[in-house]
XYZ file of C-alpha atoms in Angstrom:
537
model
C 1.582 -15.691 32.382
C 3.977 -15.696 35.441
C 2.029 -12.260 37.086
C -1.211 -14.045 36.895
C -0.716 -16.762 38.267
C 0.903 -14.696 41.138
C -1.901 -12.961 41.726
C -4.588 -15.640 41.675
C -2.219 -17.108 44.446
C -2.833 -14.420 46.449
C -5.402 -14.002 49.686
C -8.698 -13.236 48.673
C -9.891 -9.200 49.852
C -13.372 -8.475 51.125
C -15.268 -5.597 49.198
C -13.632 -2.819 51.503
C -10.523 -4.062 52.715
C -7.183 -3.689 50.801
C -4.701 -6.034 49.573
C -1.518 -5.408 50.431
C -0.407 -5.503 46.794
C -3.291 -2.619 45.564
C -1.737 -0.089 43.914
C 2.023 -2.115 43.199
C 3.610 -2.770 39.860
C 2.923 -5.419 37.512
C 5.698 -6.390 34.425
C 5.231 -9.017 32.399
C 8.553 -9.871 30.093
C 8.830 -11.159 26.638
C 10.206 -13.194 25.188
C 10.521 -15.176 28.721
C 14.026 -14.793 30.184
C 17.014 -17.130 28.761
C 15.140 -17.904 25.793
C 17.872 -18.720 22.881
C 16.738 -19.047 19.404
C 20.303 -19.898 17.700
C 19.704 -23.134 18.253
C 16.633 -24.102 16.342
C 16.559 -21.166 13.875
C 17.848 -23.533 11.157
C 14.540 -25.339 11.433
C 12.616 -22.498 10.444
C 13.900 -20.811 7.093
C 12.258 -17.485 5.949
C 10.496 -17.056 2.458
C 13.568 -16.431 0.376
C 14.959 -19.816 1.501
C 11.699 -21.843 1.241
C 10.859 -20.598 -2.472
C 7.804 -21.728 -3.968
C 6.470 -18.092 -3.697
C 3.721 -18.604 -6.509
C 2.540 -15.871 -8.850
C 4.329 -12.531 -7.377
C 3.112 -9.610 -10.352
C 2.361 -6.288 -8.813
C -0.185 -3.810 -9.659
C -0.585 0.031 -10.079
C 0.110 2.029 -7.748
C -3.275 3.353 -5.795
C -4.115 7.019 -5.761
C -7.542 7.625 -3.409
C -6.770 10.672 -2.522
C -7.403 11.678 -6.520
C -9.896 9.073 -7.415
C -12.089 7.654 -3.959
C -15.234 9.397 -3.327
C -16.537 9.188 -0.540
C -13.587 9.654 1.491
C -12.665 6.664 4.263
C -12.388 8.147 7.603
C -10.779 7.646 10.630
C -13.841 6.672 13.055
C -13.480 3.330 15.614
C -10.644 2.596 18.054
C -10.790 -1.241 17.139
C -9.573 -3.772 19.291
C -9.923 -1.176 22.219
C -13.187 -1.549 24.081
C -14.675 1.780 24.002
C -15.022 3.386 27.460
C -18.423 5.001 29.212
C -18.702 7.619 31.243
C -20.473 7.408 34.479
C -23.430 8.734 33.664
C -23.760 7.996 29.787
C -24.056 3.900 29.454
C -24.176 3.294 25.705
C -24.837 6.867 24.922
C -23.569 8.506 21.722
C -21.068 10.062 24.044
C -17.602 9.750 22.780
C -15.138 9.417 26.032
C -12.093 8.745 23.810
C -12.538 11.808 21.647
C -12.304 13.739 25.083
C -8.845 13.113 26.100
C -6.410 16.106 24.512
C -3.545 14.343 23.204
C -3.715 10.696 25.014
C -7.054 10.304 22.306
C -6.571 8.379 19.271
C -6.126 9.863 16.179
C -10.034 10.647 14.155
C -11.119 12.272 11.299
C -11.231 16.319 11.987
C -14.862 17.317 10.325
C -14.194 20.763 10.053
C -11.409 23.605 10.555
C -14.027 26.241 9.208
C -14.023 25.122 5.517
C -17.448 22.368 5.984
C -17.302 22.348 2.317
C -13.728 21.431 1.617
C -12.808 17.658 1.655
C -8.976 15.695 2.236
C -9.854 14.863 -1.919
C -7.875 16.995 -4.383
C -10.082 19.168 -5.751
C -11.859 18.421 -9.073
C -9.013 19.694 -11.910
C -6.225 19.806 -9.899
C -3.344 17.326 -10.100
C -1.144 15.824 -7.084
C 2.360 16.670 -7.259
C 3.996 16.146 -3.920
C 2.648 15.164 -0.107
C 4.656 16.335 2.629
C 3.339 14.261 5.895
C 4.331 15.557 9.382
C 3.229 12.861 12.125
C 2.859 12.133 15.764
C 4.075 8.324 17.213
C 1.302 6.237 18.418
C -0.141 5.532 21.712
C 2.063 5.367 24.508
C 2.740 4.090 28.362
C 3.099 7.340 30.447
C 6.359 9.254 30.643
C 8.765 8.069 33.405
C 7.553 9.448 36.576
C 4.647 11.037 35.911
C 1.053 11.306 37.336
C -0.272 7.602 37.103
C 2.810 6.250 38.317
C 2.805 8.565 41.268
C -1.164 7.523 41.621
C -0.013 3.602 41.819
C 2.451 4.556 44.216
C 0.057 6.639 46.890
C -2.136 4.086 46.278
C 0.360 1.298 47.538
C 1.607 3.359 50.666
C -1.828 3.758 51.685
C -2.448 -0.137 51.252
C -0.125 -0.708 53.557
C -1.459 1.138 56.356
C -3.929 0.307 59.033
C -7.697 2.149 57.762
C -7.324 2.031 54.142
C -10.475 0.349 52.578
C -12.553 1.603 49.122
C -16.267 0.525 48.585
C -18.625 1.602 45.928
C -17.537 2.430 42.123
C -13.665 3.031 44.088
C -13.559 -0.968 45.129
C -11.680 -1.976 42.447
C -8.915 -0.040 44.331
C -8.458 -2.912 46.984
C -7.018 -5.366 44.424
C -6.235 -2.891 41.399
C -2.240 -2.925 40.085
C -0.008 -0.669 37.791
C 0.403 -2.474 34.833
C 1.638 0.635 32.771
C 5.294 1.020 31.146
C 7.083 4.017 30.666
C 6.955 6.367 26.976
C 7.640 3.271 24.703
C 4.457 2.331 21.911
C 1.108 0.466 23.122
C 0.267 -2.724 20.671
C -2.371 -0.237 19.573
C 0.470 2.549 19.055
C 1.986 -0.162 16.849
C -1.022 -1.248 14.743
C -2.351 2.940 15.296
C 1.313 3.931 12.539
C 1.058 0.718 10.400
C -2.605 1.026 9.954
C -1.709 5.138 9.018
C 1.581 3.639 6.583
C -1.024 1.062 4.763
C -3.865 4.330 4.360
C -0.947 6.323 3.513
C -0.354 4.186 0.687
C -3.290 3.880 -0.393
C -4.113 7.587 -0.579
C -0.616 8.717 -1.621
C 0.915 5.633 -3.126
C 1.034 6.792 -7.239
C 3.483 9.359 -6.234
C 5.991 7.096 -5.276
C 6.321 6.532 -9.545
C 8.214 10.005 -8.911
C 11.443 8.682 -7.072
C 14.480 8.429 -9.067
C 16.144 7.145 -5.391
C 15.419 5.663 -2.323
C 13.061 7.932 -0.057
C 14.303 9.378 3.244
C 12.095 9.574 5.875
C 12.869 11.167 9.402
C 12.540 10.427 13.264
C 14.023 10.997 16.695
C 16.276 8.706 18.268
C 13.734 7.803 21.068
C 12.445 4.681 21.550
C 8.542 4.966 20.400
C 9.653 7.542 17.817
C 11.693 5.228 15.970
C 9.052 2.496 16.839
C 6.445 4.828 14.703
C 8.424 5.221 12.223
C 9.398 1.303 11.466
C 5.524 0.148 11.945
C 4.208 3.198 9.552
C 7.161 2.340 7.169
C 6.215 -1.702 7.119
C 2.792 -0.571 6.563
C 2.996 2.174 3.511
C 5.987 -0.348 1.754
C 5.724 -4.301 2.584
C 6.565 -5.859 6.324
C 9.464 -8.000 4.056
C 11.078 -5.312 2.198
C 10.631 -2.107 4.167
C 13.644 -2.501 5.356
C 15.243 -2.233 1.780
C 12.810 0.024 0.060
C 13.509 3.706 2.049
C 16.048 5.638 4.138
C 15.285 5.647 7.697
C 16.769 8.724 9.231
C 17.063 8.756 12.948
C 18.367 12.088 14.814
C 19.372 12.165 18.113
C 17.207 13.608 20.581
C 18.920 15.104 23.554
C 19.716 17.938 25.065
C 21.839 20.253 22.966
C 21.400 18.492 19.697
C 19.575 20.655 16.830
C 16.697 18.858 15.715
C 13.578 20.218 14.077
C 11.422 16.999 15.386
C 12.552 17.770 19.337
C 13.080 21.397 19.143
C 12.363 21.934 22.453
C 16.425 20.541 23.900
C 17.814 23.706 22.033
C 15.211 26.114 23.273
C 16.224 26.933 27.548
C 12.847 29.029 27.797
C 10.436 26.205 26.888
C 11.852 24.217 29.651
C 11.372 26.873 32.217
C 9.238 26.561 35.475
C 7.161 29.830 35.176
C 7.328 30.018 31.059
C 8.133 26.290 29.569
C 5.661 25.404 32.076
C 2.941 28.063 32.299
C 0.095 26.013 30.318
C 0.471 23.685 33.316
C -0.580 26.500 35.889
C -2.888 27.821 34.095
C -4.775 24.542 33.256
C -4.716 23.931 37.027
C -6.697 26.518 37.564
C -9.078 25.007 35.619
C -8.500 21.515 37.388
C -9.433 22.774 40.545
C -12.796 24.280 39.027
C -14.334 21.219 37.204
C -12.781 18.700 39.655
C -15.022 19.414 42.820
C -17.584 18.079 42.408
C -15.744 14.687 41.694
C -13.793 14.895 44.593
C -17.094 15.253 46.922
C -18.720 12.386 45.039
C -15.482 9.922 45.248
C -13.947 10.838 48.341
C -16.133 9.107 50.780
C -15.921 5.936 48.589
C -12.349 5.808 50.061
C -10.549 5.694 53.364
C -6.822 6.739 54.266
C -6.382 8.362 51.234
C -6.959 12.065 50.627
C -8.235 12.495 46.863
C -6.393 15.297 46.052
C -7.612 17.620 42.512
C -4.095 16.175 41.301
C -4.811 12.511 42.435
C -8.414 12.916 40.356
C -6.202 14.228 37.616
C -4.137 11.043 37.213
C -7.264 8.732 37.816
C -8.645 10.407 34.151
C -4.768 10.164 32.625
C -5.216 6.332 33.783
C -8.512 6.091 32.123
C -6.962 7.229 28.897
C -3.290 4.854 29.543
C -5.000 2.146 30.923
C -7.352 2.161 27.815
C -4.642 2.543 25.140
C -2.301 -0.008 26.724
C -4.661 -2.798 27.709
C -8.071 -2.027 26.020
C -10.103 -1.368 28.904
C -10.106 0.942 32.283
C -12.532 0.899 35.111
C -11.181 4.772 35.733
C -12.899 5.679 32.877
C -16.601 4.813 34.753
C -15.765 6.997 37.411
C -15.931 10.489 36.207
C -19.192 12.098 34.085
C -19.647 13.394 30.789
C -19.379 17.085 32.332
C -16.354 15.610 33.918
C -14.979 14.614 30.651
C -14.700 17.697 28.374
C -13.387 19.211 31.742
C -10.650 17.324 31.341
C -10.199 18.197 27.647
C -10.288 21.868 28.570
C -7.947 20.976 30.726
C -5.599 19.835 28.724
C -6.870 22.656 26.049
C -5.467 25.117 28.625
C -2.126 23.156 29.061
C -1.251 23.004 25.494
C -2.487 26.425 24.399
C -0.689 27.958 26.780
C 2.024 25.704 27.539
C 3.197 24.973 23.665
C 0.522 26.411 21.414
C -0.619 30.225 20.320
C -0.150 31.219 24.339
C 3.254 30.295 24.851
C 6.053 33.171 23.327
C 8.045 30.102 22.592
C 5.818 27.860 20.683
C 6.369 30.273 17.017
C 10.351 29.957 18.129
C 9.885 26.012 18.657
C 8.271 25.085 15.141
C 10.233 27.881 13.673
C 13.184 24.938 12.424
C 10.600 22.832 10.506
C 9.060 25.853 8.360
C 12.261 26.338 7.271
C 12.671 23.284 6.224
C 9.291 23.011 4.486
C 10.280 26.218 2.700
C 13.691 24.748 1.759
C 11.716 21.671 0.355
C 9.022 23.581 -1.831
C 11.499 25.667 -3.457
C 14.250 23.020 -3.573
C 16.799 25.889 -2.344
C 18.927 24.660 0.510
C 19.055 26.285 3.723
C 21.794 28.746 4.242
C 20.889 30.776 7.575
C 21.483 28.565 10.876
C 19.208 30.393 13.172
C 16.947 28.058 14.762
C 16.957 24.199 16.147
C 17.554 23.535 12.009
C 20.506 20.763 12.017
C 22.939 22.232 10.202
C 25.008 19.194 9.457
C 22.287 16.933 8.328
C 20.503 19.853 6.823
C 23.312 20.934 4.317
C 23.250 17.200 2.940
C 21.306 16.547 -0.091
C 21.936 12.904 0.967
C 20.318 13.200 4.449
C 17.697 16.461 3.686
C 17.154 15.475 -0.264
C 15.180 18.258 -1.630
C 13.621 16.087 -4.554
C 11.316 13.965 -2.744
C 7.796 13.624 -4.026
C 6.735 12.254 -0.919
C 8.062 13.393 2.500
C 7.681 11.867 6.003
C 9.027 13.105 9.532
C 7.627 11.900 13.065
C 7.547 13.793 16.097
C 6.002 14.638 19.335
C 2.259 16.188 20.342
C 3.845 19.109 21.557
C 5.631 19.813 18.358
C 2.858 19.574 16.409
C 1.462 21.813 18.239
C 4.306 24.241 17.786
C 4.727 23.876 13.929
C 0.763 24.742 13.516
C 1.536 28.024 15.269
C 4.468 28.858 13.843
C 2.405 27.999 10.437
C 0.225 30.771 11.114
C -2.799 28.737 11.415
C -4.936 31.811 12.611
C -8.440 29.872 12.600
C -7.230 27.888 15.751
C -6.625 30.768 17.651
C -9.756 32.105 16.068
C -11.687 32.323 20.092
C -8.640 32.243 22.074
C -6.995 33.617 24.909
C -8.379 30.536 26.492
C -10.405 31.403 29.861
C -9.177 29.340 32.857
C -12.803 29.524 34.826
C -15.221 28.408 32.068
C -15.282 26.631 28.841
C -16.071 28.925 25.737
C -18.952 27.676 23.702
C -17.407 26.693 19.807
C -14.098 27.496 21.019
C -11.267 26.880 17.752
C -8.554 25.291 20.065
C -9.206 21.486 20.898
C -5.941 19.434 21.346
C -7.206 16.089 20.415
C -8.107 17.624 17.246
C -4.764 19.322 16.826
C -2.584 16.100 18.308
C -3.811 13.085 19.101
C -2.093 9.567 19.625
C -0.663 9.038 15.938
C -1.873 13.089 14.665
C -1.434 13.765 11.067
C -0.575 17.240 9.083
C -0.472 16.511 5.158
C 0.757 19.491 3.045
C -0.753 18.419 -0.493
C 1.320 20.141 -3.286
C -0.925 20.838 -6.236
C -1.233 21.943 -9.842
C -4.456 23.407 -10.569
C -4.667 22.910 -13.504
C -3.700 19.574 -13.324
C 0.158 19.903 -14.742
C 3.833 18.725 -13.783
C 4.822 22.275 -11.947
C 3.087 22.726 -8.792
C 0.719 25.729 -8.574
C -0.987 25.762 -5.282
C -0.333 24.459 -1.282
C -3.521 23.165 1.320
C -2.867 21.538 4.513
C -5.195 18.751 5.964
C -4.646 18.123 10.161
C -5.708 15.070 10.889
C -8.354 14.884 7.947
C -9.426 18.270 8.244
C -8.680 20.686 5.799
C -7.242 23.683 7.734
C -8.195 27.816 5.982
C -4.911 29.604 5.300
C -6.145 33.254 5.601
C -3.564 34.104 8.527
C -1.137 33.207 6.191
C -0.293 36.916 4.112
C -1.224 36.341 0.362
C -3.346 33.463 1.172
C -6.814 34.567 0.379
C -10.162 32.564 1.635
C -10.799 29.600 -0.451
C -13.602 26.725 0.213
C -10.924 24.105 -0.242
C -8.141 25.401 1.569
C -6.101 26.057 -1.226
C -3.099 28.779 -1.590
C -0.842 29.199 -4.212
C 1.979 28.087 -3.806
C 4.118 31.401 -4.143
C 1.947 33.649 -2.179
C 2.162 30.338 0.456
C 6.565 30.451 0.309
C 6.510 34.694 -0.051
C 3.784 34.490 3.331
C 6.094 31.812 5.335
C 9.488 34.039 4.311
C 7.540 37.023 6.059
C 6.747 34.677 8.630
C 9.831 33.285 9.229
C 11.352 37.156 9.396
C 8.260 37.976 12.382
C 9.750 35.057 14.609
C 12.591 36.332 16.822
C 14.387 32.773 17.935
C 16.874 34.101 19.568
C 14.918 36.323 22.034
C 11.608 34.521 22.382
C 14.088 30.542 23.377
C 17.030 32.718 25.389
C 16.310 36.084 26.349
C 15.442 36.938 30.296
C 11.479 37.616 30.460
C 8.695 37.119 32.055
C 5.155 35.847 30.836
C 2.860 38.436 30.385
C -0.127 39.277 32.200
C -2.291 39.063 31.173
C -1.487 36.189 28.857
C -2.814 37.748 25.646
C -1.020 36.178 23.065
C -2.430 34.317 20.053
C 0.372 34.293 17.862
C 3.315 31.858 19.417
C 5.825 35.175 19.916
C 6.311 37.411 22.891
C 5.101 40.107 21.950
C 6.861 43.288 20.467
C-alpha cells in the first residue's frame, strides 16, 4: 500500500539514532480515493439476480445451550499473534487475559459456583435469553494516552540527542498506526463470531417470535458496527438485514439512554467523583511502575519516561495487538508488570464505575428497570432514571414479548448494570487497596468487561414448562451466585426464582436514589468504603 512504500523510501536509521518520522501517524484509506463502482456494478449481479441457487431447505433450529455437553468455550484470540511478556517466552503466561477491559472476551471459570455450568440445568426448560453485550475491540478513544505517546515520541525525534538502543530501538523507526474508537477487523469478526455462537446456543428460541425481533444499540460508530456484525452472524450475512429490528439510540449528551447512561448523569462526569477510579488507580501506577521505569529509561535518550508515558506503552501493547495482531510493547514489560497493570485498571473501574463509585448503582439503575419491565411484561410507568421515555412507552420500539433480547453497550456500563444488579460476590474482597494487590481478590475487569463482554439472563422453567419459574445470569460464561440479591437463596447453579428475583430488583430499584447519587452536591468519601454503587446513607 501507498504508506509502505513511503516508508521503505525513506533513509535508513542506525540502531540508536532516530528517524525523523518515529513516533508520526500512519493512515492507510480504503477503498483508494476516487474509486467509482457505478460504472461496472452491472457486471457483477448479486445471488438473487444470478439464480441457480441449488438445493436451499433449512434445518432445525440448534439449541446447545440445552443439549451440548461439554460446553465450547471461549479460549484463543485467533488470527492475533499472542503476545509474551519479557520475561515469560512461551510460558503458560497469558498477557492478553491481563489487560482490564482492552482483553478479549474468554470464558469466566468461576464466579464462586465451580460446580455450576452456562448449560441449563438437567430438568429445566429454556424460556427466554436476555443478552446484554459490549462492542468489540477498538482503536483508542480520540486523544487519549497512545496518541499522546506517538506524539512525545515525534517531538522528541525531532530534536538534537534523541536515540533508543536495547529492547526501546524499535522506537527510532516505530509509527502510530492506530485509529480513533471505531471496531478492529478482530472487533468485527470478535461480534459475528459471538452472533454465529449465539445462534447456536440460543437459536430454538427464535420458534417463539410471532414478529420481527428488536434488538438495541447506541448511535456511535463501533456500537452500531457490533451490532450489524453480531446480527449477520446469529441470522445470515444476506438476510440480516430483513430478518430483525435494528434499534439505534442516540448517544449524546442529554439524551436518555439506558446503553450510555452516563450523558444524563453530571456526577459521573465529574473531575474528583466521575473520575476518582482514575486517581486512585494512579496511585497504584506509580507503585508497580518503578521498577520499569529504572529498567527502560536508560534504553532511551531525550525523552523522560514518565509513570504515565509507561502507562500508554502497556495501553499500546493491548491496541497495537487488537488492531494489527502484533506489538513489540508488549515484550517490554514483565509478568509482575502485567497483572500490575490489571490492578490498575481493577482500581480504575472499581472505583471509577463499579461498587466504589456512588454513581455506578444510579448509572445501571435505567436498564434494571427495563429488565424488570421485560420479565413481567408490565410497561414502565415511573420516569426516574436515564430510562427513554419515548422509546420506552412503545411496544413497537421496547416490545415486551421477545423471547430473545439483545442490547449493546459500553465496558463501563457493564460495569454499572452488574452493580446496580446487586452482584455482591464481586465486591465479595473489596474496597480495593491502592498499595498492594489482594491475593483471590473478586473484582477483575477483564472478567467483568472485556473487548466484546457478555451478560446472559437465562429465563427458566424448572420443571421444564411454558411459564417461566426461575432467573440465573452467566457474565461472560461464568455463572454469577445471586445471594446479594434479597430472596435469592444460595444455589450451585445460580438459579433464583424468578419472583423472589423481580420482588429483590423492585427493593433494589427503591435502595437506589438517582436523583441524589447523578445531581446532588457531594463529595467522595474518605475513606472510599463503598461496595454497593450508592453514596452512602
Amino acid at each position: 500500500m501507498l504508506a509502505t512504500i513511503l516508508l521503505l523510501a525513506l533513509p535508513f536509521c542506525t540502531a540508536e539514532s532516530a528517524s525523523s518520522y518515529a513516533g508520526s501517524t500512519v493512515v492507510d484509506s480504503y477503498p483508494p480515493p476516487g474509486t467509482t463502482n457505478t460504472a461496472v456494478d452491472a457486471y457483477f449481479p448479486d445471488a438473487s439476480q444470478v439464480g441457480y441457487a441449488g438445493p436451499t431447505p433449512t434445518g432445525a433450529e440448534p439449541a446447545a445451550i440445552v443439549t451440548a455437553i461439554p460446553f465450547s468455550k471461549v479460549e484463543n484470540i485467533f488470527p492475533l499473534s499472542r503476545p509474551n511478556s519479557a520475561d515469560s517466552a512461551d510460558s503458560t503466561f497469558n498477557v492478553t487475559r491481563h489487560w482490564g477491559n482492552l482483553s478479549p472476551m474468554y470464558s469466566v471459570e468461576s464466579f464462586g459456583l465451580p460446580d455450576a455450568s452456562p448449560i441449563i440445568p438437567e430438568g429445566c426448560g429454556l424460556n427466554a435469553v436476555h443478552l446484554l453485550m459490549r462492542h468489540g475491540a477498538r482503536y483508542p478513544t480520540s486523544g487519549s494516552g497512545p496518541s499522546q505517546f506517538a506524539s512525545d515520541i515525534h517531538a522528541a525525534a525531532l530534536t538534537e540527542g534523541f536515540s533508543a538502543t536495547g529492547d526501546l530501538e524499535f522506537l527510532a523507526t516505530w509509527t502510530y498506526k492506530l485509529g480513533a474508537e471505531i471496531l478492529t477487523p478482530f472487533g468485527r469478526e470478535s461480534l459475528f463470531s459471538n452472533g454465529v455462537a449465539f445462534r447456536y446456543r440460543y437459536g430454538q428460541l427464535l420458534n417463539g417470535f410471532t414478529d420481527l425481533p428488536v434488538f438495541r444499540t447506541t448511535s456511535e460508530d463501533r456500537m452500531v458496527d457490533s451490532a450489524l456484525n453480531f446480527a449477520a452472524g446469529f441470522f445470515n450475512v444476506r438476510t440480516y438485514e430483513n430478518d430483525y429490528h435494528q434499534e439505534i439510540i442516540i448517544e449524546e449528551n442529554n439524551f436518555n439512554n439506558t446503553l450510555a447512561p452516563y450523558d444524563v448523569c453530571p456526577n459521573a462526569n465529574s473531575e474528583d467523583i466521575g473520575n476518582f477510579g482514575g486517581t486512585e488507580a494512579g496511585k497504584w501506577a506509580d507503585i508497580y511502575l518503578e521498577d520499569a521505569q529504572g529498567r527502560l529509561q536508560p534504553m532511551i535518550q531525550g525523552l523522560n519516561l514518565t509513570i504515565s508515558l509507561l502507562l500508554d506503552m502497556q495501553e499500546l501493547c493491548a491496541y497495537e495487538t487488537v488492531a494489527l495482531g502484533y506489538s513489540k510493547f508488549c515484550d517490554l514489560f514483565t509478568e509482575e508488570e502485567w497483572e500490575g497493570f490489571e490492578y490498575y485498571i481493577d482500581l480504575d473501574f472499581w472505583y471509577g464505575f463499579g461498587p466504589g463509585n456512588p454513581t455506578a448503582a444510579a448509572q445501571g439503575l435505567g436498564y434494571v428497570q427495563e429488565l424488570v419491565s421485560r420479565l413481567t411484561h408490565i410497561p414502565i410507568n415511573v420516569w426516574n432514571s436515564s430510562t427513554n421515555s419515548t422509546l420506552d412507552s412503545s411496544n413497537i420500539t421496547f416490545p415486551l414479548n421477545q423471547p430473545i433480547y439483545v442490547d449493546a453497550t459500553h465496558d463501563v456500563v457493564i460495569s454499572s448494570i452488574v452493580t446496580a444488579l446487586n452482584f455482591t460476590s464481586l465486591a465479595a474482597t473489596g474496597p480495593l487497596p491502592t498499595d498492594h494487590i489482594p491475593p483471590h481478590r473478586s473484582y477483575v475487569s477483564s472478567q467483568i468487561a472485556p473487548f466484546a463482554s457478555q451478560l446472559v439472563a437465562q429465563v427458566l422453567s424448572c420443571p421444564a414448562a411454558e411459564e417461566p419459574t426461575h432467573i440465573r445470569f452467566l457474565l461472560n460464561d461464568g455463572v454469577m451466585p445471586l445471594t446479594g440479591i434479597h430472596g435469592c437463596t444460595e444455589d450451585s447453579n445460580g438459579l433464583c426464582t424468578l419472583a423472589s428475583f423481580i420482588s429483590g430488583m423492585h427493593e433494589r430499584i427503591g435502595e437506589i436514589n438517582y436523583a441524589h447519587d447523578c445531581f446532588a452536591n457531594y463529595t467522595m468519601p474518605n475513606p472510599d468504603n463503598i461496595i454497593d454503587g450508592r453514596y452512602p446513607s
